[in-house]
């Protein structure tokens, strides 16, 4: 991994950038347009949005303003919980594609494992995949038991599982399970929603390498084989979060960061959410 556009190869052969740009809580309109444009100009080629972020149209505009070719980009969106089910997922997909101004998508994810619904939702994703509308399909917020259940009936294996993952929630068992099943792990809230910047150990490791705590965490993701999608609306941070290729964490740094795990979630628990 030497460059911001380096990719991992998913279980169906599709290449996905290790580093992407997340746009959760980035407002539609100027805020998301400017953030996406700044990110692409800084070298990101992967953008992570979702229907529920209400900013797919602005993402499309930001992309359009850069003039970067469609085939050089990797766009992810997600089916929201209230749209889950077979027919409703197919309809939600078409609506997202219109807002995103796309004729194919790179990655479509089930946003949360809605009980009693996610298998029908998955059948819709399989149909979209088999028809070539989506280059890869995956899930988000799936625990091992959700994946085991899904894999019993799936005819296409998820390519990706996007989950909350950062130094206070290292997800070791889920990472091992996904690695065994060739499902790429992708970290959401990799920076703990910004709460990890003052952590003394991360600050020490950062100072030693002449980098920031955010850069240390993102480098920890990359060295652990985790796709990562930090969010920022601050141009200097958007750019700084790509500057990950001029240093290397030692095995000891990585061990120390691993030992910070507290199974602490900043977001919802996939086994106990009410939305
Ligand atoms: N699948 C899911 O259920 C799910 C859930 C949550 C998130 N996600 C995805 O994951 C992406 C990232 O997660 P997130 O947005 O929750 O949080 P995050 O990326 O962990 O953290 C974002 C926060 O960190 C700040 N920040 C960014 N870079 C920084 C830096 N270099 N130094 C200091 N502070 C910095 C940002 O501030 P500013 O913006 O003010 O600069 C923002 O407050 C989302 O945008 C979304 O695409 C998915």
mmCIF file with all atom_site columns, N, CA and C and ligand atoms in Angstrom, residues 21-26 48-49 53 78 109 111-112 140-141 162-163 187-195 197 212 214-215 229-234 236-238 240-241, ligand 1:
data_model
loop_
_atom_site.group_PDB
_atom_site.id
_atom_site.type_symbol
_atom_site.label_atom_id
_atom_site.label_alt_id
_atom_site.label_comp_id
_atom_site.label_asym_id
_atom_site.label_entity_id
_atom_site.label_seq_id
_atom_site.pdbx_PDB_ins_code
_atom_site.Cartn_x
_atom_site.Cartn_y
_atom_site.Cartn_z
_atom_site.occupancy
_atom_site.B_iso_or_equiv
_atom_site.pdbx_formal_charge
_atom_site.auth_seq_id
_atom_site.auth_comp_id
_atom_site.auth_asym_id
_atom_site.auth_atom_id
_atom_site.pdbx_PDB_model_num
ATOM   1   N N   . UNK A 1 21  ? -13.922 8.082  1.196  1.00 0.00 ? 21  UNK A N   1
ATOM   2   C CA  . UNK A 1 21  ? -14.359 9.306  1.847  1.00 0.00 ? 21  UNK A CA  1
ATOM   3   C C   . UNK A 1 21  ? -15.815 9.133  2.286  1.00 0.00 ? 21  UNK A C   1
ATOM   4   N N   . UNK A 1 22  ? -16.075 9.275  3.599  1.00 0.00 ? 22  UNK A N   1
ATOM   5   C CA  . UNK A 1 22  ? -17.427 9.101  4.143  1.00 0.00 ? 22  UNK A CA  1
ATOM   6   C C   . UNK A 1 22  ? -18.153 10.422 4.235  1.00 0.00 ? 22  UNK A C   1
ATOM   7   N N   . UNK A 1 23  ? -19.459 10.402 3.976  1.00 0.00 ? 23  UNK A N   1
ATOM   8   C CA  . UNK A 1 23  ? -20.225 11.663 3.977  1.00 0.00 ? 23  UNK A CA  1
ATOM   9   C C   . UNK A 1 23  ? -21.451 11.623 4.898  1.00 0.00 ? 23  UNK A C   1
ATOM   10  N N   . UNK A 1 24  ? -21.401 10.805 5.935  1.00 0.00 ? 24  UNK A N   1
ATOM   11  C CA  . UNK A 1 24  ? -22.477 10.799 6.944  1.00 0.00 ? 24  UNK A CA  1
ATOM   12  C C   . UNK A 1 24  ? -22.515 12.172 7.629  1.00 0.00 ? 24  UNK A C   1
ATOM   13  N N   . UNK A 1 25  ? -23.714 12.722 7.791  1.00 0.00 ? 25  UNK A N   1
ATOM   14  C CA  . UNK A 1 25  ? -23.921 14.022 8.451  1.00 0.00 ? 25  UNK A CA  1
ATOM   15  C C   . UNK A 1 25  ? -23.357 15.206 7.668  1.00 0.00 ? 25  UNK A C   1
ATOM   16  N N   . UNK A 1 26  ? -22.982 14.991 6.418  1.00 0.00 ? 26  UNK A N   1
ATOM   17  C CA  . UNK A 1 26  ? -22.552 16.118 5.580  1.00 0.00 ? 26  UNK A CA  1
ATOM   18  C C   . UNK A 1 26  ? -23.800 16.588 4.831  1.00 0.00 ? 26  UNK A C   1
ATOM   19  N N   . UNK A 1 48  ? -18.409 7.067  0.115  1.00 0.00 ? 48  UNK A N   1
ATOM   20  C CA  . UNK A 1 48  ? -19.386 6.252  0.834  1.00 0.00 ? 48  UNK A CA  1
ATOM   21  C C   . UNK A 1 48  ? -20.563 7.108  1.280  1.00 0.00 ? 48  UNK A C   1
ATOM   22  N N   . UNK A 1 49  ? -21.735 6.884  0.626  1.00 0.00 ? 49  UNK A N   1
ATOM   23  C CA  . UNK A 1 49  ? -22.937 7.590  1.043  1.00 0.00 ? 49  UNK A CA  1
ATOM   24  C C   . UNK A 1 49  ? -24.009 6.559  1.376  1.00 0.00 ? 49  UNK A C   1
ATOM   25  N N   . UNK A 1 53  ? -28.543 9.334  4.336  1.00 0.00 ? 53  UNK A N   1
ATOM   26  C CA  . UNK A 1 53  ? -27.730 10.540 4.565  1.00 0.00 ? 53  UNK A CA  1
ATOM   27  C C   . UNK A 1 53  ? -28.338 11.752 3.850  1.00 0.00 ? 53  UNK A C   1
ATOM   28  N N   . UNK A 1 78  ? -26.321 2.712  0.212  1.00 0.00 ? 78  UNK A N   1
ATOM   29  C CA  . UNK A 1 78  ? -26.889 1.662  1.075  1.00 0.00 ? 78  UNK A CA  1
ATOM   30  C C   . UNK A 1 78  ? -28.410 1.745  1.075  1.00 0.00 ? 78  UNK A C   1
ATOM   31  N N   . UNK A 1 109 ? -24.943 -1.744 -0.270 1.00 0.00 ? 109 UNK A N   1
ATOM   32  C CA  . UNK A 1 109 ? -24.902 -2.415 1.033  1.00 0.00 ? 109 UNK A CA  1
ATOM   33  C C   . UNK A 1 109 ? -26.280 -2.418 1.689  1.00 0.00 ? 109 UNK A C   1
ATOM   34  N N   . UNK A 1 111 ? -27.896 -1.577 4.881  1.00 0.00 ? 111 UNK A N   1
ATOM   35  C CA  . UNK A 1 111 ? -27.361 -0.657 5.883  1.00 0.00 ? 111 UNK A CA  1
ATOM   36  C C   . UNK A 1 111 ? -27.332 -1.278 7.287  1.00 0.00 ? 111 UNK A C   1
ATOM   37  N N   . UNK A 1 112 ? -28.436 -1.946 7.685  1.00 0.00 ? 112 UNK A N   1
ATOM   38  C CA  . UNK A 1 112 ? -28.511 -2.592 9.008  1.00 0.00 ? 112 UNK A CA  1
ATOM   39  C C   . UNK A 1 112 ? -29.260 -3.920 8.851  1.00 0.00 ? 112 UNK A C   1
ATOM   40  N N   . UNK A 1 140 ? -23.772 -4.219 5.993  1.00 0.00 ? 140 UNK A N   1
ATOM   41  C CA  . UNK A 1 140 ? -23.199 -3.300 6.969  1.00 0.00 ? 140 UNK A CA  1
ATOM   42  C C   . UNK A 1 140 ? -23.832 -3.609 8.321  1.00 0.00 ? 140 UNK A C   1
ATOM   43  N N   . UNK A 1 141 ? -23.028 -3.516 9.347  1.00 0.00 ? 141 UNK A N   1
ATOM   44  C CA  . UNK A 1 141 ? -23.494 -3.754 10.717 1.00 0.00 ? 141 UNK A CA  1
ATOM   45  C C   . UNK A 1 141 ? -23.954 -5.189 10.932 1.00 0.00 ? 141 UNK A C   1
ATOM   46  N N   . UNK A 1 162 ? -19.364 -3.611 6.264  1.00 0.00 ? 162 UNK A N   1
ATOM   47  C CA  . UNK A 1 162 ? -18.938 -2.300 6.781  1.00 0.00 ? 162 UNK A CA  1
ATOM   48  C C   . UNK A 1 162 ? -19.459 -2.152 8.215  1.00 0.00 ? 162 UNK A C   1
ATOM   49  N N   . UNK A 1 163 ? -18.545 -2.046 9.172  1.00 0.00 ? 163 UNK A N   1
ATOM   50  C CA  . UNK A 1 163 ? -18.943 -2.024 10.586 1.00 0.00 ? 163 UNK A CA  1
ATOM   51  C C   . UNK A 1 163 ? -18.206 -0.923 11.344 1.00 0.00 ? 163 UNK A C   1
ATOM   52  N N   . UNK A 1 187 ? -14.152 -0.156 7.801  1.00 0.00 ? 187 UNK A N   1
ATOM   53  C CA  . UNK A 1 187 ? -14.369 0.508  9.088  1.00 0.00 ? 187 UNK A CA  1
ATOM   54  C C   . UNK A 1 187 ? -15.207 1.758  8.934  1.00 0.00 ? 187 UNK A C   1
ATOM   55  N N   . UNK A 1 188 ? -16.365 1.801  9.625  1.00 0.00 ? 188 UNK A N   1
ATOM   56  C CA  . UNK A 1 188 ? -17.058 3.107  9.726  1.00 0.00 ? 188 UNK A CA  1
ATOM   57  C C   . UNK A 1 188 ? -16.725 3.760  11.066 1.00 0.00 ? 188 UNK A C   1
ATOM   58  N N   . UNK A 1 189 ? -16.851 5.076  11.094 1.00 0.00 ? 189 UNK A N   1
ATOM   59  C CA  . UNK A 1 189 ? -16.354 5.867  12.229 1.00 0.00 ? 189 UNK A CA  1
ATOM   60  C C   . UNK A 1 189 ? -14.943 5.449  12.618 1.00 0.00 ? 189 UNK A C   1
ATOM   61  N N   . UNK A 1 190 ? -14.028 5.387  11.640 1.00 0.00 ? 190 UNK A N   1
ATOM   62  C CA  . UNK A 1 190 ? -12.663 4.940  11.964 1.00 0.00 ? 190 UNK A CA  1
ATOM   63  C C   . UNK A 1 190 ? -11.984 5.853  12.979 1.00 0.00 ? 190 UNK A C   1
ATOM   64  N N   . UNK A 1 191 ? -12.395 7.129  13.004 1.00 0.00 ? 191 UNK A N   1
ATOM   65  C CA  . UNK A 1 191 ? -11.779 8.081  13.939 1.00 0.00 ? 191 UNK A CA  1
ATOM   66  C C   . UNK A 1 191 ? -12.612 8.208  15.220 1.00 0.00 ? 191 UNK A C   1
ATOM   67  N N   . UNK A 1 192 ? -13.514 7.240  15.423 1.00 0.00 ? 192 UNK A N   1
ATOM   68  C CA  . UNK A 1 192 ? -14.381 7.317  16.612 1.00 0.00 ? 192 UNK A CA  1
ATOM   69  C C   . UNK A 1 192 ? -15.183 8.611  16.600 1.00 0.00 ? 192 UNK A C   1
ATOM   70  N N   . UNK A 1 193 ? -15.594 9.023  15.407 1.00 0.00 ? 193 UNK A N   1
ATOM   71  C CA  . UNK A 1 193 ? -16.364 10.264 15.212 1.00 0.00 ? 193 UNK A CA  1
ATOM   72  C C   . UNK A 1 193 ? -15.593 11.481 15.747 1.00 0.00 ? 193 UNK A C   1
ATOM   73  N N   . UNK A 1 194 ? -14.266 11.367 15.716 1.00 0.00 ? 194 UNK A N   1
ATOM   74  C CA  . UNK A 1 194 ? -13.423 12.492 16.142 1.00 0.00 ? 194 UNK A CA  1
ATOM   75  C C   . UNK A 1 194 ? -13.058 12.448 17.620 1.00 0.00 ? 194 UNK A C   1
ATOM   76  N N   . UNK A 1 195 ? -13.591 11.455 18.364 1.00 0.00 ? 195 UNK A N   1
ATOM   77  C CA  . UNK A 1 195 ? -13.366 11.428 19.820 1.00 0.00 ? 195 UNK A CA  1
ATOM   78  C C   . UNK A 1 195 ? -12.005 10.873 20.230 1.00 0.00 ? 195 UNK A C   1
ATOM   79  N N   . UNK A 1 197 ? -8.949  11.768 19.107 1.00 0.00 ? 197 UNK A N   1
ATOM   80  C CA  . UNK A 1 197 ? -7.797  12.610 18.757 1.00 0.00 ? 197 UNK A CA  1
ATOM   81  C C   . UNK A 1 197 ? -6.934  12.983 19.966 1.00 0.00 ? 197 UNK A C   1
ATOM   82  N N   . UNK A 1 212 ? -0.315  12.837 12.762 1.00 0.00 ? 212 UNK A N   1
ATOM   83  C CA  . UNK A 1 212 ? -1.403  13.159 13.696 1.00 0.00 ? 212 UNK A CA  1
ATOM   84  C C   . UNK A 1 212 ? -2.054  11.857 14.185 1.00 0.00 ? 212 UNK A C   1
ATOM   85  N N   . UNK A 1 214 ? -5.099  11.047 13.908 1.00 0.00 ? 214 UNK A N   1
ATOM   86  C CA  . UNK A 1 214 ? -5.991  10.561 12.838 1.00 0.00 ? 214 UNK A CA  1
ATOM   87  C C   . UNK A 1 214 ? -5.194  9.751  11.821 1.00 0.00 ? 214 UNK A C   1
ATOM   88  N N   . UNK A 1 215 ? -4.021  10.262 11.449 1.00 0.00 ? 215 UNK A N   1
ATOM   89  C CA  . UNK A 1 215 ? -3.205  9.540  10.452 1.00 0.00 ? 215 UNK A CA  1
ATOM   90  C C   . UNK A 1 215 ? -2.724  8.195  11.014 1.00 0.00 ? 215 UNK A C   1
ATOM   91  N N   . UNK A 1 229 ? -12.912 4.698  5.806  1.00 0.00 ? 229 UNK A N   1
ATOM   92  C CA  . UNK A 1 229 ? -13.647 5.773  5.121  1.00 0.00 ? 229 UNK A CA  1
ATOM   93  C C   . UNK A 1 229 ? -13.862 6.984  6.047  1.00 0.00 ? 229 UNK A C   1
ATOM   94  N N   . UNK A 1 230 ? -12.770 7.671  6.432  1.00 0.00 ? 230 UNK A N   1
ATOM   95  C CA  . UNK A 1 230 ? -12.934 8.827  7.308  1.00 0.00 ? 230 UNK A CA  1
ATOM   96  C C   . UNK A 1 230 ? -13.780 9.915  6.658  1.00 0.00 ? 230 UNK A C   1
ATOM   97  N N   . UNK A 1 231 ? -14.486 10.647 7.504  1.00 0.00 ? 231 UNK A N   1
ATOM   98  C CA  . UNK A 1 231 ? -15.297 11.783 7.050  1.00 0.00 ? 231 UNK A CA  1
ATOM   99  C C   . UNK A 1 231 ? -14.682 13.066 7.566  1.00 0.00 ? 231 UNK A C   1
ATOM   100 N N   . UNK A 1 232 ? -14.710 14.096 6.762  1.00 0.00 ? 232 UNK A N   1
ATOM   101 C CA  . UNK A 1 232 ? -14.407 15.440 7.258  1.00 0.00 ? 232 UNK A CA  1
ATOM   102 C C   . UNK A 1 232 ? -15.028 16.449 6.297  1.00 0.00 ? 232 UNK A C   1
ATOM   103 N N   . UNK A 1 233 ? -15.411 17.605 6.832  1.00 0.00 ? 233 UNK A N   1
ATOM   104 C CA  . UNK A 1 233 ? -15.826 18.699 5.956  1.00 0.00 ? 233 UNK A CA  1
ATOM   105 C C   . UNK A 1 233 ? -14.765 19.799 5.963  1.00 0.00 ? 233 UNK A C   1
ATOM   106 N N   . UNK A 1 234 ? -13.623 19.516 6.571  1.00 0.00 ? 234 UNK A N   1
ATOM   107 C CA  . UNK A 1 234 ? -12.556 20.522 6.701  1.00 0.00 ? 234 UNK A CA  1
ATOM   108 C C   . UNK A 1 234 ? -11.468 20.220 5.663  1.00 0.00 ? 234 UNK A C   1
ATOM   109 N N   . UNK A 1 236 ? -8.379  20.953 5.053  1.00 0.00 ? 236 UNK A N   1
ATOM   110 C CA  . UNK A 1 236 ? -7.021  20.503 5.476  1.00 0.00 ? 236 UNK A CA  1
ATOM   111 C C   . UNK A 1 236 ? -7.079  19.084 6.019  1.00 0.00 ? 236 UNK A C   1
ATOM   112 N N   . UNK A 1 237 ? -8.160  18.742 6.749  1.00 0.00 ? 237 UNK A N   1
ATOM   113 C CA  . UNK A 1 237 ? -8.270  17.386 7.293  1.00 0.00 ? 237 UNK A CA  1
ATOM   114 C C   . UNK A 1 237 ? -8.552  16.367 6.192  1.00 0.00 ? 237 UNK A C   1
ATOM   115 N N   . UNK A 1 238 ? -9.389  16.764 5.234  1.00 0.00 ? 238 UNK A N   1
ATOM   116 C CA  . UNK A 1 238 ? -9.686  15.857 4.108  1.00 0.00 ? 238 UNK A CA  1
ATOM   117 C C   . UNK A 1 238 ? -8.361  15.462 3.447  1.00 0.00 ? 238 UNK A C   1
ATOM   118 N N   . UNK A 1 240 ? -5.205  15.867 4.802  1.00 0.00 ? 240 UNK A N   1
ATOM   119 C CA  . UNK A 1 240 ? -4.282  15.208 5.751  1.00 0.00 ? 240 UNK A CA  1
ATOM   120 C C   . UNK A 1 240 ? -4.625  13.728 5.900  1.00 0.00 ? 240 UNK A C   1
ATOM   121 N N   . UNK A 1 241 ? -5.910  13.395 5.796  1.00 0.00 ? 241 UNK A N   1
ATOM   122 C CA  . UNK A 1 241 ? -6.316  11.998 5.978  1.00 0.00 ? 241 UNK A CA  1
ATOM   123 C C   . UNK A 1 241 ? -5.893  11.101 4.813  1.00 0.00 ? 241 UNK A C   1
HETATM 124 N N1  . LIG B 2 .   ? -22.789 1.860  7.824  1.00 0.00 ? 1   LIG B N1  1
HETATM 125 C C1  . LIG B 2 .   ? -23.082 2.588  8.869  1.00 0.00 ? 1   LIG B C1  1
HETATM 126 O O1  . LIG B 2 .   ? -23.996 2.286  9.641  1.00 0.00 ? 1   LIG B O1  1
HETATM 127 C C2  . LIG B 2 .   ? -22.287 3.825  9.127  1.00 0.00 ? 1   LIG B C2  1
HETATM 128 C C3  . LIG B 2 .   ? -22.442 4.517  10.346 1.00 0.00 ? 1   LIG B C3  1
HETATM 129 C C4  . LIG B 2 .   ? -21.660 5.665  10.572 1.00 0.00 ? 1   LIG B C4  1
HETATM 130 C C5  . LIG B 2 .   ? -20.761 6.090  9.588  1.00 0.00 ? 1   LIG B C5  1
HETATM 131 N N2  . LIG B 2 .   ? -20.658 5.403  8.396  1.00 0.00 ? 1   LIG B N2  1
HETATM 132 C C6  . LIG B 2 .   ? -19.730 5.843  7.330  1.00 0.00 ? 1   LIG B C6  1
HETATM 133 O O2  . LIG B 2 .   ? -18.432 6.016  7.893  1.00 0.00 ? 1   LIG B O2  1
HETATM 134 C C7  . LIG B 2 .   ? -17.965 7.343  7.613  1.00 0.00 ? 1   LIG B C7  1
HETATM 135 C C8  . LIG B 2 .   ? -17.020 7.830  8.697  1.00 0.00 ? 1   LIG B C8  1
HETATM 136 O O3  . LIG B 2 .   ? -17.621 7.768  9.973  1.00 0.00 ? 1   LIG B O3  1
HETATM 137 P P1  . LIG B 2 .   ? -18.093 9.070  10.798 1.00 0.00 ? 1   LIG B P1  1
HETATM 138 O O4  . LIG B 2 .   ? -18.440 10.147 9.856  1.00 0.00 ? 1   LIG B O4  1
HETATM 139 O O5  . LIG B 2 .   ? -19.162 8.596  11.739 1.00 0.00 ? 1   LIG B O5  1
HETATM 140 O O6  . LIG B 2 .   ? -16.873 9.442  11.713 1.00 0.00 ? 1   LIG B O6  1
HETATM 141 P P2  . LIG B 2 .   ? -15.263 9.518  11.597 1.00 0.00 ? 1   LIG B P2  1
HETATM 142 O O7  . LIG B 2 .   ? -14.817 9.510  10.194 1.00 0.00 ? 1   LIG B O7  1
HETATM 143 O O8  . LIG B 2 .   ? -14.746 8.512  12.556 1.00 0.00 ? 1   LIG B O8  1
HETATM 144 O O9  . LIG B 2 .   ? -15.008 10.947 12.257 1.00 0.00 ? 1   LIG B O9  1
HETATM 145 C C9  . LIG B 2 .   ? -15.464 12.128 11.665 1.00 0.00 ? 1   LIG B C9  1
HETATM 146 C C10 . LIG B 2 .   ? -15.189 13.266 12.654 1.00 0.00 ? 1   LIG B C10 1
HETATM 147 O O10 . LIG B 2 .   ? -13.778 13.396 12.849 1.00 0.00 ? 1   LIG B O10 1
HETATM 148 C C11 . LIG B 2 .   ? -13.369 14.697 12.491 1.00 0.00 ? 1   LIG B C11 1
HETATM 149 N N3  . LIG B 2 .   ? -12.081 14.569 11.780 1.00 0.00 ? 1   LIG B N3  1
HETATM 150 C C12 . LIG B 2 .   ? -11.874 14.057 10.548 1.00 0.00 ? 1   LIG B C12 1
HETATM 151 N N4  . LIG B 2 .   ? -10.574 14.071 10.227 1.00 0.00 ? 1   LIG B N4  1
HETATM 152 C C13 . LIG B 2 .   ? -9.932  14.615 11.285 1.00 0.00 ? 1   LIG B C13 1
HETATM 153 C C14 . LIG B 2 .   ? -8.564  14.906 11.527 1.00 0.00 ? 1   LIG B C14 1
HETATM 154 N N5  . LIG B 2 .   ? -7.630  14.654 10.625 1.00 0.00 ? 1   LIG B N5  1
HETATM 155 N N6  . LIG B 2 .   ? -8.249  15.473 12.731 1.00 0.00 ? 1   LIG B N6  1
HETATM 156 C C15 . LIG B 2 .   ? -9.213  15.752 13.654 1.00 0.00 ? 1   LIG B C15 1
HETATM 157 N N7  . LIG B 2 .   ? -10.520 15.486 13.464 1.00 0.00 ? 1   LIG B N7  1
HETATM 158 C C16 . LIG B 2 .   ? -10.888 14.929 12.283 1.00 0.00 ? 1   LIG B C16 1
HETATM 159 C C17 . LIG B 2 .   ? -14.472 15.270 11.624 1.00 0.00 ? 1   LIG B C17 1
HETATM 160 O O11 . LIG B 2 .   ? -14.579 16.670 11.792 1.00 0.00 ? 1   LIG B O11 1
HETATM 161 P P3  . LIG B 2 .   ? -14.894 17.711 10.572 1.00 0.00 ? 1   LIG B P3  1
HETATM 162 O O12 . LIG B 2 .   ? -15.834 17.049 9.619  1.00 0.00 ? 1   LIG B O12 1
HETATM 163 O O13 . LIG B 2 .   ? -15.507 18.858 11.301 1.00 0.00 ? 1   LIG B O13 1
HETATM 164 O O14 . LIG B 2 .   ? -13.567 18.053 9.967  1.00 0.00 ? 1   LIG B O14 1
HETATM 165 C C18 . LIG B 2 .   ? -15.700 14.583 12.194 1.00 0.00 ? 1   LIG B C18 1
HETATM 166 O O15 . LIG B 2 .   ? -16.173 15.268 13.342 1.00 0.00 ? 1   LIG B O15 1
HETATM 167 C C19 . LIG B 2 .   ? -19.286 8.131  7.536  1.00 0.00 ? 1   LIG B C19 1
HETATM 168 O O16 . LIG B 2 .   ? -19.123 9.405  6.986  1.00 0.00 ? 1   LIG B O16 1
HETATM 169 C C20 . LIG B 2 .   ? -20.137 7.182  6.729  1.00 0.00 ? 1   LIG B C20 1
HETATM 170 O O17 . LIG B 2 .   ? -19.791 7.262  5.357  1.00 0.00 ? 1   LIG B O17 1
HETATM 171 C C21 . LIG B 2 .   ? -21.398 4.288  8.168  1.00 0.00 ? 1   LIG B C21 1
#
